[in-house]
Amino acid sequence: MKTNISFSHINKLAIPALIAGIAEPVLSITDTAIIGNINSNATESLAAVGIVGAFISMLIWVFGQVRSAISSIVSQYVGANKFDEVKNLPAQAITIVVLGSLLVLAISFPFSEQIFQFYNASGVILEYCVTYFEIRIFGFPFALFVFAIFGTFRGLQNTFYPMIIAIIGASLNIVLDIILVYGIEDFIPAMDIKGAAYASVIAQITMAVISVILLLKKTEISLRISFPFHPEIKRLLGMMGNLFIRTIALNTALYFATSYATSYGKEYIAAYTISLNIWLLGAFMIDGYSSAGNILSGKLLGAKDYKALLELSNKLFKYGLVTGFLMALVGWIFYDSIGVIFTKEPEVLKQFYYIFWIVLFTQPINAITFIFDGMFKGMGEMKYLRNLLILSTGLVFIPTLLLFDYFDFKLTAIWIAFTFWILARGLPLVFKFRAKFLPLAKK
């Protein structure tokens, strides 16, 4: 059966995946907006949320790669009409990643203060970091559990249920943020930064519960562990290992950026927190088309339909470019209004508006990079993605940051480094894809 790669079918996959993809950044951006507007110590609290958010995002991205690995293998089996042979793989993969997450929780919790001192946090900011982290980290295993189930749904060519789960989780988080941070007079005391952390954890637990219900009710996948291990577990672990190393490289860039921003002062790290959350929101919004590429490329590769695979890349390139430009345009139109959503502190806003234009400029570049990144994940090309990100971080991001920091560019140095980093990640993917599949599509 020929795989449908029409505009309507791509969007049928992409739009729900887009909505599902922004769930995690919405959790962080909601915390950022609400914490940035509390009455006392808003700048310090905002800085703490940014630092902890960077660390937890690192953990989620490192271990959450199971989503792409599961999606890649399941979609290839679906494309080859061998779905029955892969039914017991997701339960084994989910168990492995959840056990790993519990180990991370057990190791990181006792050393929370040392972790954020490593990010240059000190004084009140360090105190808030520890308070926020020691609550939010308990949502980490649930977040990974949800990511793994999302990967299973994606492999089955279904992005609708992940969208439903994400909408419920994000909506609940927003409501709980408002209630728990500000409190309800004579009923619920204001918890400030603790309230934001509790809201995120409750939302992540809720998403995990709904994920289980939908997976068991709407698919033939079971969460019952069976032995022996599936033959594909070795390939899955290999993919996860490559993605693990790759994501360590990615988060090395984020660590340097967050650490340098923190060292510049509390106004700088607060402005950086806002800009990074907006940048990540844009990245996760384009994740819709990236997910469509991930899902369909794996299926087309499994079916050995190289002509359709090349056609898919051309279509996604156009859709991604348009989406990126539209996101940048919206940012330009509302340029002066966006910062005040997150804070009213004049010094923080000054630093934010000074670099916000770079965040907008990168959106079309991000779109192309993330789309081809998703396609390479769908095809199982994890080793190449690993090597490319290691080189991009070590030879482009870090040297660029150090160079412009030397000339005292501060936050501008960070965002120039991010821009060159994204270019270094994206261009080789486009060239390699076309070099490999143009000849195959002509056969």
CSV table of C-alpha atoms in Angstrom, one decimal:
chain,number,residue,atom,x,y,z
A,1,MET,CA,0.0,0.0,0.0
A,2,LYS,CA,1.5,3.4,-1.1
A,3,THR,CA,2.2,5.8,1.7
A,4,ASN,CA,0.2,9.0,1.6
A,5,ILE,CA,2.5,12.1,1.6
A,6,SER,CA,-0.1,14.7,0.5
A,7,PHE,CA,-0.2,18.1,2.2
A,8,SER,CA,-3.4,17.1,4.0
A,9,HIS,CA,-2.0,13.9,5.3
A,10,ILE,CA,1.3,15.5,6.4
A,11,ASN,CA,-0.7,18.1,8.3
A,12,LYS,CA,-2.9,15.5,9.8
A,13,LEU,CA,0.2,14.1,11.4
A,14,ALA,CA,2.1,17.4,11.9
A,15,ILE,CA,-0.6,19.6,13.5
A,16,PRO,CA,-1.4,17.3,16.4
A,17,ALA,CA,2.3,16.6,16.8
A,18,LEU,CA,2.9,20.3,16.9
A,19,ILE,CA,0.4,20.7,19.7
A,20,ALA,CA,1.8,17.7,21.6
A,21,GLY,CA,5.3,18.9,21.1
A,22,ILE,CA,4.8,22.2,22.9
A,23,ALA,CA,3.5,20.6,26.1
A,24,GLU,CA,6.9,20.5,27.8
A,25,PRO,CA,7.9,24.1,26.8
A,26,VAL,CA,4.4,25.3,27.8
A,27,LEU,CA,5.0,23.9,31.3
A,28,SER,CA,8.3,25.8,31.5
A,29,ILE,CA,7.1,29.0,29.8
A,30,THR,CA,4.0,29.1,32.1
A,31,ASP,CA,6.3,28.8,35.2
A,32,THR,CA,8.4,31.6,33.7
A,33,ALA,CA,5.5,34.0,33.0
A,34,ILE,CA,3.8,33.5,36.4
A,35,ILE,CA,7.0,33.4,38.5
A,36,GLY,CA,8.3,36.5,36.7
A,37,ASN,CA,5.2,38.4,37.9
A,38,ILE,CA,5.2,37.6,41.6
A,39,ASN,CA,5.4,40.5,43.9
A,40,SER,CA,8.6,39.7,45.8
A,41,ASN,CA,12.0,38.5,44.5
A,42,ALA,CA,10.6,38.1,41.0
A,43,THR,CA,14.0,38.4,39.3
A,44,GLU,CA,15.7,35.9,41.6
A,45,SER,CA,12.8,33.5,41.2
A,46,LEU,CA,12.8,33.9,37.4
A,47,ALA,CA,16.6,33.3,37.3
A,48,ALA,CA,16.2,30.1,39.4
A,49,VAL,CA,13.4,28.7,37.2
A,50,GLY,CA,15.6,29.3,34.2
A,51,ILE,CA,18.6,27.5,35.7
A,52,VAL,CA,16.6,24.6,36.9
A,53,GLY,CA,14.6,24.5,33.7
A,54,ALA,CA,17.9,24.2,31.7
A,55,PHE,CA,19.1,21.3,33.8
A,56,ILE,CA,15.8,19.4,33.8
A,57,SER,CA,15.4,20.0,30.0
A,58,MET,CA,18.9,18.5,29.7
A,59,LEU,CA,17.8,15.4,31.6
A,60,ILE,CA,14.6,15.0,29.6
A,61,TRP,CA,16.3,15.5,26.3
A,62,VAL,CA,19.1,13.0,27.1
A,63,PHE,CA,16.8,10.2,28.3
A,64,GLY,CA,13.7,11.2,26.2
A,65,GLN,CA,15.5,10.1,23.1
A,66,VAL,CA,13.7,6.8,23.6
A,67,ARG,CA,10.8,8.5,21.9
A,68,SER,CA,12.7,8.8,18.6
A,69,ALA,CA,14.2,5.4,18.9
A,70,ILE,CA,10.9,3.6,19.5
A,71,SER,CA,9.2,5.6,16.8
A,72,SER,CA,11.9,4.8,14.2
A,73,ILE,CA,11.8,1.0,14.8
A,74,VAL,CA,8.0,0.7,15.1
A,75,SER,CA,7.4,2.9,12.0
A,76,GLN,CA,9.8,0.8,9.9
A,77,TYR,CA,8.0,-2.4,10.9
A,78,VAL,CA,4.7,-0.7,10.0
A,79,GLY,CA,6.1,0.2,6.6
A,80,ALA,CA,7.3,-3.3,6.0
A,81,ASN,CA,3.8,-4.7,7.1
A,82,LYS,CA,5.4,-6.6,10.1
A,83,PHE,CA,3.7,-4.8,13.0
A,84,ASP,CA,2.9,-8.0,14.8
A,85,GLU,CA,6.6,-8.7,15.2
A,86,VAL,CA,7.2,-5.5,17.3
A,87,LYS,CA,4.3,-5.4,19.7
A,88,ASN,CA,6.2,-6.4,22.8
A,89,LEU,CA,9.1,-3.9,22.2
A,90,PRO,CA,7.6,-0.7,23.6
A,91,ALA,CA,6.9,-2.2,27.1
A,92,GLN,CA,10.5,-3.4,27.4
A,93,ALA,CA,11.9,0.0,26.2
A,94,ILE,CA,9.6,1.9,28.5
A,95,THR,CA,10.7,-0.2,31.5
A,96,ILE,CA,14.4,0.4,30.7
A,97,VAL,CA,14.0,4.2,30.4
A,98,VAL,CA,11.9,4.6,33.6
A,99,LEU,CA,14.4,2.5,35.6
A,100,GLY,CA,17.1,4.8,34.3
A,101,SER,CA,15.1,7.9,35.3
A,102,LEU,CA,14.6,6.6,38.9
A,103,LEU,CA,18.4,6.1,39.1
A,104,VAL,CA,19.0,9.7,38.0
A,105,LEU,CA,16.5,11.0,40.5
A,106,ALA,CA,18.2,9.1,43.3
A,107,ILE,CA,21.6,10.4,42.3
A,108,SER,CA,20.7,14.0,41.6
A,109,PHE,CA,18.4,14.8,44.5
A,110,PRO,CA,21.0,14.6,47.3
A,111,PHE,CA,23.4,16.8,45.3
A,112,SER,CA,21.0,19.5,44.2
A,113,GLU,CA,23.0,22.4,45.8
A,114,GLN,CA,26.2,21.3,44.2
A,115,ILE,CA,24.6,20.9,40.8
A,116,PHE,CA,23.4,24.5,40.7
A,117,GLN,CA,26.6,25.9,42.1
A,118,PHE,CA,28.1,24.3,39.0
A,119,TYR,CA,25.8,26.6,37.1
A,120,ASN,CA,27.2,29.6,38.9
A,121,ALA,CA,24.1,30.1,41.1
A,122,SER,CA,24.7,31.5,44.5
A,123,GLY,CA,22.9,33.3,47.4
A,124,VAL,CA,19.1,33.6,47.1
A,125,ILE,CA,19.1,32.3,43.5
A,126,LEU,CA,20.8,29.1,44.6
A,127,GLU,CA,18.4,28.7,47.5
A,128,TYR,CA,15.4,29.1,45.1
A,129,CYS,CA,17.1,26.7,42.6
A,130,VAL,CA,17.3,23.9,45.2
A,131,THR,CA,13.7,24.5,46.5
A,132,TYR,CA,12.3,24.4,42.9
A,133,PHE,CA,14.4,21.4,41.8
A,134,GLU,CA,13.7,19.2,44.8
A,135,ILE,CA,10.0,19.2,43.9
A,136,ARG,CA,10.2,19.3,40.1
A,137,ILE,CA,12.6,16.4,39.8
A,138,PHE,CA,9.9,14.0,41.0
A,139,GLY,CA,8.0,14.7,37.7
A,140,PHE,CA,11.0,13.5,35.7
A,141,PRO,CA,10.2,9.7,35.6
A,142,PHE,CA,6.6,10.5,34.6
A,143,ALA,CA,7.8,12.9,31.8
A,144,LEU,CA,10.0,10.1,30.3
A,145,PHE,CA,7.2,7.6,30.6
A,146,VAL,CA,5.0,9.9,28.6
A,147,PHE,CA,7.8,10.5,26.0
A,148,ALA,CA,8.2,6.8,25.5
A,149,ILE,CA,4.4,6.3,24.9
A,150,PHE,CA,4.4,9.3,22.5
A,151,GLY,CA,7.1,7.5,20.6
A,152,THR,CA,5.0,4.3,20.4
A,153,PHE,CA,2.0,6.3,19.1
A,154,ARG,CA,4.2,8.1,16.5
A,155,GLY,CA,5.6,4.7,15.3
A,156,LEU,CA,1.9,3.7,14.7
A,157,GLN,CA,1.4,6.9,12.6
A,158,ASN,CA,-0.8,8.4,15.3
A,159,THR,CA,-0.2,11.9,16.6
A,160,PHE,CA,-3.8,12.6,17.7
A,161,TYR,CA,-3.7,10.9,21.1
A,162,PRO,CA,-0.4,12.5,22.1
A,163,MET,CA,-2.0,15.8,21.2
A,164,ILE,CA,-5.0,15.1,23.5
A,165,ILE,CA,-2.6,14.1,26.4
A,166,ALA,CA,-0.5,17.2,25.9
A,167,ILE,CA,-3.5,19.6,25.8
A,168,ILE,CA,-4.8,18.2,29.1
A,169,GLY,CA,-1.4,18.4,30.8
A,170,ALA,CA,-0.6,21.9,29.6
A,171,SER,CA,-4.1,23.2,30.5
A,172,LEU,CA,-3.9,21.6,34.0
A,173,ASN,CA,-0.5,23.1,34.5
A,174,ILE,CA,-1.6,26.6,33.7
A,175,VAL,CA,-4.6,26.4,36.1
A,176,LEU,CA,-2.5,24.9,38.9
A,177,ASP,CA,0.3,27.4,38.4
A,178,ILE,CA,-2.1,30.3,39.0
A,179,ILE,CA,-3.8,28.6,42.0
A,180,LEU,CA,-0.7,27.4,43.7
A,181,VAL,CA,1.7,30.2,43.0
A,182,TYR,CA,-0.7,33.1,43.9
A,183,GLY,CA,-3.0,31.1,46.2
A,184,ILE,CA,-6.6,31.5,46.9
A,185,GLU,CA,-7.4,33.8,49.9
A,186,ASP,CA,-8.6,31.9,53.0
A,187,PHE,CA,-8.4,28.6,51.1
A,188,ILE,CA,-5.0,27.9,49.6
A,189,PRO,CA,-1.8,29.7,50.7
A,190,ALA,CA,0.4,31.3,48.1
A,191,MET,CA,3.4,28.9,47.5
A,192,ASP,CA,5.4,31.1,45.1
A,193,ILE,CA,8.1,29.1,43.4
A,194,LYS,CA,7.1,25.9,45.2
A,195,GLY,CA,3.6,26.2,43.8
A,196,ALA,CA,5.0,26.3,40.2
A,197,ALA,CA,7.0,23.1,40.9
A,198,TYR,CA,4.1,21.3,42.3
A,199,ALA,CA,1.9,22.3,39.4
A,200,SER,CA,4.4,20.9,36.9
A,201,VAL,CA,4.7,17.6,38.8
A,202,ILE,CA,0.9,17.1,39.1
A,203,ALA,CA,0.5,17.8,35.4
A,204,GLN,CA,3.2,15.3,34.4
A,205,ILE,CA,1.6,12.6,36.6
A,206,THR,CA,-1.8,13.3,35.0
A,207,MET,CA,-0.3,13.0,31.5
A,208,ALA,CA,1.3,9.7,32.4
A,209,VAL,CA,-2.0,8.2,33.7
A,210,ILE,CA,-3.9,9.3,30.6
A,211,SER,CA,-1.1,7.9,28.4
A,212,VAL,CA,-1.5,4.5,29.9
A,213,ILE,CA,-5.3,4.5,29.5
A,214,LEU,CA,-5.2,5.5,25.8
A,215,LEU,CA,-2.3,3.2,24.9
A,216,LEU,CA,-4.1,0.2,26.4
A,217,LYS,CA,-7.6,1.1,25.1
A,218,LYS,CA,-6.7,2.4,21.6
A,219,THR,CA,-3.9,0.1,20.5
A,220,GLU,CA,-2.8,-3.5,20.4
A,221,ILE,CA,0.3,-2.6,22.4
A,222,SER,CA,0.6,-4.1,25.9
A,223,LEU,CA,2.6,-2.7,28.8
A,224,ARG,CA,3.1,-6.2,30.3
A,225,ILE,CA,6.8,-7.1,30.3
A,226,SER,CA,7.7,-10.3,28.5
A,227,PHE,CA,10.9,-12.2,28.1
A,228,PRO,CA,13.2,-12.9,26.3
A,229,PHE,CA,14.1,-9.4,25.1
A,230,HIS,CA,12.9,-8.5,21.7
A,231,PRO,CA,15.6,-8.9,19.0
A,232,GLU,CA,15.4,-5.2,18.2
A,233,ILE,CA,16.3,-4.2,21.8
A,234,LYS,CA,19.9,-4.3,20.8
A,235,ARG,CA,19.3,-1.8,17.9
A,236,LEU,CA,17.1,0.3,20.1
A,237,LEU,CA,19.7,0.6,22.8
A,238,GLY,CA,22.3,1.4,20.1
A,239,MET,CA,20.1,4.2,18.9
A,240,MET,CA,19.5,5.4,22.4
A,241,GLY,CA,23.2,5.3,23.1
A,242,ASN,CA,24.0,7.4,20.1
A,243,LEU,CA,21.2,9.8,20.9
A,244,PHE,CA,22.3,9.9,24.5
A,245,ILE,CA,25.9,11.0,23.5
A,246,ARG,CA,24.4,13.4,21.0
A,247,THR,CA,22.2,15.0,23.6
A,248,ILE,CA,25.0,15.3,26.1
A,249,ALA,CA,26.7,17.4,23.4
A,250,LEU,CA,23.5,19.4,22.9
A,251,ASN,CA,23.3,20.1,26.6
A,252,THR,CA,26.9,21.0,26.8
A,253,ALA,CA,26.0,23.9,24.7
A,254,LEU,CA,23.0,24.7,26.9
A,255,TYR,CA,25.2,24.4,30.0
A,256,PHE,CA,27.8,26.9,28.7
A,257,ALA,CA,25.0,29.3,27.7
A,258,THR,CA,23.2,29.1,31.0
A,259,SER,CA,26.5,29.3,33.0
A,260,TYR,CA,27.8,32.3,31.2
A,261,ALA,CA,24.4,34.1,31.4
A,262,THR,CA,24.3,33.4,35.2
A,263,SER,CA,27.8,34.8,35.6
A,264,TYR,CA,26.8,38.1,34.0
A,265,GLY,CA,24.2,38.9,36.8
A,266,LYS,CA,20.6,38.2,37.8
A,267,GLU,CA,19.1,40.5,35.2
A,268,TYR,CA,21.0,38.7,32.4
A,269,ILE,CA,20.1,35.2,33.5
A,270,ALA,CA,16.4,36.3,33.9
A,271,ALA,CA,16.5,37.8,30.3
A,272,TYR,CA,18.2,34.7,29.0
A,273,THR,CA,15.5,32.5,30.7
A,274,ILE,CA,12.7,34.4,28.8
A,275,SER,CA,14.5,34.3,25.5
A,276,LEU,CA,15.5,30.6,25.8
A,277,ASN,CA,11.9,29.6,26.6
A,278,ILE,CA,10.6,31.5,23.6
A,279,TRP,CA,13.3,29.9,21.4
A,280,LEU,CA,12.4,26.4,22.7
A,281,LEU,CA,8.7,27.1,22.2
A,282,GLY,CA,9.4,27.9,18.5
A,283,ALA,CA,11.6,24.8,18.2
A,284,PHE,CA,8.9,22.6,19.7
A,285,MET,CA,6.2,24.2,17.4
A,286,ILE,CA,8.2,23.2,14.3
A,287,ASP,CA,8.4,19.7,15.9
A,288,GLY,CA,5.1,19.0,14.3
A,289,TYR,CA,6.6,18.8,10.8
A,290,SER,CA,9.7,17.3,12.3
A,291,SER,CA,7.5,14.5,13.8
A,292,ALA,CA,5.7,14.0,10.5
A,293,GLY,CA,9.1,13.6,8.8
A,294,ASN,CA,10.2,11.2,11.6
A,295,ILE,CA,7.0,9.1,11.2
A,296,LEU,CA,6.8,9.0,7.4
A,297,SER,CA,10.5,8.7,6.6
A,298,GLY,CA,10.8,5.6,8.8
A,299,LYS,CA,7.7,4.1,7.1
A,300,LEU,CA,9.0,5.0,3.5
A,301,LEU,CA,12.4,3.6,4.3
A,302,GLY,CA,10.9,0.4,5.5
A,303,ALA,CA,8.9,0.2,2.3
A,304,LYS,CA,12.0,1.2,0.2
A,305,ASP,CA,10.1,4.0,-1.5
A,306,TYR,CA,13.0,6.3,-2.1
A,307,LYS,CA,11.2,8.5,-4.6
A,308,ALA,CA,8.4,9.3,-2.2
A,309,LEU,CA,11.1,9.9,0.6
A,310,LEU,CA,12.8,12.5,-1.6
A,311,GLU,CA,9.4,14.1,-2.4
A,312,LEU,CA,8.6,14.2,1.3
A,313,SER,CA,11.8,16.0,2.1
A,314,ASN,CA,11.1,18.7,-0.5
A,315,LYS,CA,7.6,19.3,0.8
A,316,LEU,CA,8.7,19.4,4.4
A,317,PHE,CA,11.5,21.9,3.5
A,318,LYS,CA,8.9,24.3,2.1
A,319,TYR,CA,6.4,23.9,4.9
A,320,GLY,CA,9.1,24.3,7.5
A,321,LEU,CA,10.5,27.4,5.9
A,322,VAL,CA,7.1,29.1,5.7
A,323,THR,CA,6.3,28.1,9.3
A,324,GLY,CA,9.6,29.5,10.5
A,325,PHE,CA,9.1,32.8,8.7
A,326,LEU,CA,5.6,33.1,10.1
A,327,MET,CA,6.8,32.6,13.7
A,328,ALA,CA,9.5,35.2,13.2
A,329,LEU,CA,6.9,37.6,11.7
A,330,VAL,CA,4.6,37.2,14.6
A,331,GLY,CA,7.5,37.9,16.9
A,332,TRP,CA,8.4,41.1,15.0
A,333,ILE,CA,4.8,42.3,15.1
A,334,PHE,CA,4.5,41.9,18.8
A,335,TYR,CA,8.1,42.6,19.6
A,336,ASP,CA,7.5,45.2,22.3
A,337,SER,CA,4.6,43.3,23.9
A,338,ILE,CA,6.2,39.9,24.5
A,339,GLY,CA,8.7,40.7,27.2
A,340,VAL,CA,6.2,42.3,29.5
A,341,ILE,CA,4.2,39.1,29.6
A,342,PHE,CA,7.1,37.6,31.6
A,343,THR,CA,8.4,40.4,33.8
A,344,LYS,CA,8.0,44.1,34.5
A,345,GLU,CA,11.6,44.6,35.7
A,346,PRO,CA,13.1,47.4,33.5
A,347,GLU,CA,16.7,46.0,33.5
A,348,VAL,CA,15.6,42.5,32.6
A,349,LEU,CA,13.4,43.8,29.8
A,350,LYS,CA,16.3,45.9,28.5
A,351,GLN,CA,18.6,42.9,28.2
A,352,PHE,CA,15.8,40.8,26.7
A,353,TYR,CA,14.9,43.2,23.9
A,354,TYR,CA,18.6,43.7,23.2
A,355,ILE,CA,18.8,40.1,21.9
A,356,PHE,CA,15.3,39.1,21.1
A,357,TRP,CA,15.8,39.9,17.4
A,358,ILE,CA,18.4,37.1,17.1
A,359,VAL,CA,15.9,34.6,18.6
A,360,LEU,CA,13.4,35.6,15.9
A,361,PHE,CA,16.1,35.5,13.1
A,362,THR,CA,16.9,31.9,14.0
A,363,GLN,CA,13.3,30.5,13.6
A,364,PRO,CA,13.5,29.7,9.8
A,365,ILE,CA,16.9,28.1,10.3
A,366,ASN,CA,15.7,26.1,13.2
A,367,ALA,CA,12.7,24.9,11.1
A,368,ILE,CA,14.9,23.4,8.4
A,369,THR,CA,17.4,21.9,10.9
A,370,PHE,CA,14.8,20.3,13.1
A,371,ILE,CA,12.8,18.8,10.1
A,372,PHE,CA,15.8,17.1,8.7
A,373,ASP,CA,16.9,16.0,12.2
A,374,GLY,CA,13.5,14.4,12.6
A,375,MET,CA,13.8,12.6,9.2
A,376,PHE,CA,17.3,11.2,10.0
A,377,LYS,CA,15.9,9.9,13.4
A,378,GLY,CA,13.1,8.2,11.6
A,379,MET,CA,15.5,6.5,9.2
A,380,GLY,CA,17.6,5.4,12.2
A,381,GLU,CA,20.7,7.5,11.3
A,382,MET,CA,21.5,8.1,15.0
A,383,LYS,CA,25.3,7.7,14.6
A,384,TYR,CA,25.6,10.4,12.0
A,385,LEU,CA,23.4,12.7,14.1
A,386,ARG,CA,25.6,12.0,17.1
A,387,ASN,CA,28.8,12.9,15.3
A,388,LEU,CA,27.4,16.0,13.7
A,389,LEU,CA,26.2,17.4,17.0
A,390,ILE,CA,29.5,16.7,18.8
A,391,LEU,CA,31.4,18.5,16.0
A,392,SER,CA,28.9,21.4,15.9
A,393,THR,CA,29.2,21.9,19.7
A,394,GLY,CA,32.9,21.5,20.0
A,395,LEU,CA,34.0,23.3,16.8
A,396,VAL,CA,31.3,25.9,16.4
A,397,PHE,CA,29.2,26.7,19.4
A,398,ILE,CA,31.9,26.8,22.2
A,399,PRO,CA,34.6,28.7,20.1
A,400,THR,CA,32.0,31.2,18.9
A,401,LEU,CA,30.7,31.8,22.4
A,402,LEU,CA,34.3,32.2,23.8
A,403,LEU,CA,35.2,34.6,21.0
A,404,PHE,CA,32.3,37.0,21.4
A,405,ASP,CA,32.3,36.7,25.2
A,406,TYR,CA,36.0,37.9,25.1
A,407,PHE,CA,34.7,41.0,23.3
A,408,ASP,CA,32.1,41.5,26.1
A,409,PHE,CA,29.0,40.8,23.9
A,410,LYS,CA,27.4,39.0,26.9
A,411,LEU,CA,23.9,37.7,25.9
A,412,THR,CA,24.5,38.6,22.3
A,413,ALA,CA,27.5,36.3,22.3
A,414,ILE,CA,25.3,33.4,23.5
A,415,TRP,CA,22.7,33.9,20.8
A,416,ILE,CA,25.3,34.4,18.0
A,417,ALA,CA,26.8,31.1,19.1
A,418,PHE,CA,23.3,29.4,19.0
A,419,THR,CA,22.8,30.8,15.5
A,420,PHE,CA,26.0,29.4,14.0
A,421,TRP,CA,25.4,26.1,16.0
A,422,ILE,CA,22.0,25.6,14.3
A,423,LEU,CA,23.5,26.3,10.9
A,424,ALA,CA,26.3,23.8,11.5
A,425,ARG,CA,23.8,21.2,12.5
A,426,GLY,CA,21.3,21.7,9.6
A,427,LEU,CA,23.3,22.3,6.4
A,428,PRO,CA,25.2,19.0,6.5
A,429,LEU,CA,21.9,17.1,7.0
A,430,VAL,CA,20.3,18.6,3.9
A,431,PHE,CA,23.4,17.9,1.7
A,432,LYS,CA,23.8,14.3,3.0
A,433,PHE,CA,20.1,13.5,2.5
A,434,ARG,CA,20.1,14.7,-1.1
A,435,ALA,CA,23.4,13.1,-1.9
A,436,LYS,CA,22.1,9.7,-0.7
A,437,PHE,CA,18.6,9.7,-1.9
A,438,LEU,CA,18.7,11.6,-5.2
A,439,PRO,CA,20.5,8.7,-7.0
A,440,LEU,CA,18.3,6.1,-5.3
A,441,ALA,CA,15.1,7.9,-6.3
A,442,LYS,CA,16.2,7.8,-10.0
A,443,LYS,CA,16.6,4.0,-10.1
